[in-house]
Amino acid sequence: MKLAYWMYAGPAHIGTLRVASSFRNVHAIMHAPLGDDYFNVMRSMLERERDFTPVTASIVDRHVLARGSQEKVINNINRKDEEQRPDPIVLTPTCTSSILQEDLQNFVDRASIHSASDVILADVNHYRVNELQAADRTLEQIVRHCLDKARKQNRLDRSVTDKPSVNIIGTSTLGFHNQHDCRELKRLLQDSGILVNQVVPEGGSLKDLKYLPRAWFNIVPYREVGLMTAILLEKEFGMPYISTTPMGILDTSNFIGQIEKYINAWSFLLSRGEVHYKSYIENQTKFVSQAAWFSRSIDCQNSAGKEAVVFGDATHAASITKILVKEMGIHVSCSGTYCKHDMKRFSDQVRGLCDEILITEDHTEVGDTIACIEPFAIFGTQMERHIGKRLDIPCGVISSPVHIQNFPLGYRPFLGYEGTNQIADLVYNSFTLGMEDHLLDVFGGHDTKEVITKLLSTDNDLDWTVESQLELNKIPGFVRGKVKRNTEIFARQNNITDITVNVMYAAKEKLSE
Amino acid sequence: MKTLETLTFECETGNYHTFCPISCVAWLYQKIEDSFFLVVGTKTCGYFLQNALGVTIFAEPRYAMAESEEGDISAQLNDQEELGRICLQIKRDRNPSVIIWIGTCTTEIIKMDLEGIGPKLEKDLGIPIIVARANGLDYAFTQGEDTVLAAMTHRCPEYNVLKHKQEKDLVRGLGVNLAKTTVSYSNKQESDDCILVLFGSLPSTVASQLNPELERQSIRVSGWLPSQRYTELPPLGKGVYVCGINPFLSRTATTLMRRRKCQLIGAPFPIGPDGTRAWIEKICSVFNRKPHGLEERENQIWIGLKDYIGIVTGRSIFFMGDNLLEISIARFLIRCGMIVYEIGIPYMDKRYQAAELSLLRDTCIKMNTPMPRIVEKPDNYNQMQRMHELKPDLAITGMAHANPLEARGIDTKWSVEFTFAQIHGFTNARDVLELVTRPLRRNTDLGCLGWNNLSKQAIAI
Ligand code: SF4
């Protein structure tokens, strides 16, 4: 058992439901107690969905506990089949069914005898995987199911398209800015003369999955969801995939470079021979994206070398770290992720770019790290935004978990060239906000605040005298915390318990030596 | 539709959307200021709480999860040790006066003996531990509060008739000597004869609005369950009268009667001016008080509601059902002139709600409107079909259905808001109508735009 106040990634069934309800005409039935269909609320409220979320529950209650589900699950599946004829029905286990250990596969087998729809049991274990891993698996499972079925019926279409085409794999409902990203990706591909064969799961139809192999290669924009499917397609059909996230100018060029490589491998199919994207990249970088120009402009000079902390899912945290360091010259003191299952790859990505790598699912650890570093700005999830509020540090939200503000109506991609503009705005606004605040401090615009320690967990054995506290208050906010901490370190090193003004100056002299 | 003489009850499949009862933590930890709620469950429970409670989660709330891991499920880990370790940590960090364990589906299924472990750890730690099984296997949404209050009932101190009497005699003796001439004194003296404890968690402002309503009838409320602090729980026992202020507290009512030998006053609930008046009248009748000034007070409130009543009169409404407040709110809205097609409700305790149900029937007859059908354990899918036919002006529904219904041109009001808004007593009748009329008012403003149907899907789900 562990004491927990907050979690970054949700339980497994949420991942399964995100994938299932992203497809068109797929219905998910959860084997769950009353009240576990909260997913429907989130989808309806956060995504502002107009349509009913295609998720219902086969309810586990006292009777089920005493006597087992018996015919209940089967009846619920068959009923849904008659009411709506979904393409498949995905039976989704929850934590409750994980411990009940009922033979759900058996229910699925029996239900499919009468049901016109296919019935699939999502292969996820609540205690082994989290939301993101479950989403990844479920997507692979559904794709595999449809391909196998088509193969058996001899309907699998393996002929590649005449024109170069790709599948975009992994955009899903409740994903961070996924819909905008998808639109931006399509635009980028269109610019490069590439057709989009299919997008899965968002908006995809299971009837079309058998055409997946017709694409020349696959694109997996987010590592968390879609990688397993891409690997499956590579294994079965030799389809290569690109798992570089086209976020930021450098990675977007890198991404387009890989596209070029995969297309030219088939250049004999192309009427006009090999493609070259170099000039396209150059034009986009210099003139379409404002980000390259922005990093040269004097605005960006001001934030150069300032400290930032980055935390989020593996994809976004790694990409943003790269952008801050390589494209904007910002000093990333700590970069971290809660995607423990992808920690090796994450570390490889950000190693050398930051002072410290943090892999944790515990938000207090993140909070304490931020409090110790006292960066100029934070780029993180909603949780970091609140940590920032408490510490008076501006925060730009760059990753799930999110809330309704992160489902903007306006166009806000993170990927591609428009994405670079959005990110530049986000970064710039976070830094200037902080800067303005500090200027106000310097010019005495704020009321003098009481100095409190900002650490979330602390043990304080030092006494500040009244005079030294007043002195501390005179120091502008953005360095006040640092001065305080350095003084305290100095005091401890020298076994001083009462901090006077003189101790403060002594500490300062010591440091500037 | 013809007017039926009696109310009809139906029961459907129970495939409906509601919140898990552990959500009661959200309002109870705020109500009981020195408490700490520990939900012993899984990531599923935690995810629900963290998303349903929104921003409060960032405010260092006094609740947390004891999250079961695989080792706990396979009983490799010792529950008592694990819980002991966690509670010690809570004691150290927060030092609460009571820790309330919320049992969940998981603890039920693996049969974790929370009731057995609780007392042992209570002794070790020196903090009271209360166990409430508020899980999704047995209960819906607000019933969570019911299980917590029922468990808390056992912790109230024993009411001692004899001691009470002595004290009173003492006061009386003093009174005779000192205050012979005060006229109001005789009233005061009488009011001391009845010991009345109200049960149900209300924001303290609402509680302090209801107290004086009864004081006007010279009935003093001697305590509330729950109290503002755990350490101030009211004494209970033989000779104590209890009365509920919410329709979902049937277990608490039963426990108060059976286990603490209290006398239950079965009354309609103080929601809407009609309900509040009926509630006070019933309490008065038990204590042999003749209510005075009550009718005028009610009429005055109705006059103040005129503008809102103008909006709702003649409009139709459909309750999908998810929080057990449905009967009382429907009754009030019928009295306001609305037509109620259906009252969905998760669970119907006909005994505990008897007075409320008969007030509902009387109200229908008085207003000459058809009796609504009461559907216990509703089936959301079937309801959607019925709604498609009936085309109500307003649907009271959970958030899962609200946006899709709006996109199909049906105005909705989220039912959860009624749980968190202040809806009790004379003073707050306006707030109920404020909620109900909000979508209607908004849509009169937007009505002429012609964008009512915004879904490409057919009305069927
Ligand atoms: S229904 Fe059960 S498993 Fe789900 S959140 Fe509620 S207590 Fe937890």
Coordinates of C-alpha atoms and ligand atoms in Angstrom, one line a residue, chain A residues 33-36 95-96, chain B residues 20-22 41-42 44-46 48 103-106 134-137, ligand 1:
Chain A
P33 CA -19.0 -1.2 -10.3
L34 CA -21.4 1.7 -10.5
G35 CA -19.5 4.9 -10.6
D36 CA -16.5 3.8 -12.6
C95 CA -9.3 -3.0 -11.1
T96 CA -12.4 -4.7 -9.8
Chain B
C20 CA -19.0 6.8 -6.9
P21 CA -20.0 7.3 -3.2
I22 CA -16.4 7.9 -2.2
G41 CA -8.6 1.6 -2.7
T42 CA -6.9 1.6 -6.1
T44 CA -9.3 3.9 -10.1
C45 CA -10.7 5.4 -7.0
G46 CA -7.8 7.9 -6.8
F48 CA -12.0 9.5 -9.9
G103 CA -13.7 1.1 2.3
T104 CA -14.0 0.6 -1.5
C105 CA -14.8 -2.1 -3.9
T106 CA -11.4 -3.5 -3.6
A134 CA -18.8 3.7 0.8
N135 CA -18.2 1.7 -2.3
G136 CA -19.6 1.5 -5.8
L137 CA -20.8 -2.1 -5.4
Ligands
SF4_1 S1 -16.7 2.2 -7.8 FE1 -15.3 1.1 -6.5 S2 -13.4 0.9 -7.5 FE2 -14.6 2.5 -8.5 S3 -14.0 4.4 -7.6 FE3 -15.7 3.7 -6.4 S4 -14.9 2.5 -4.8 FE4 -13.3 2.8 -6.3

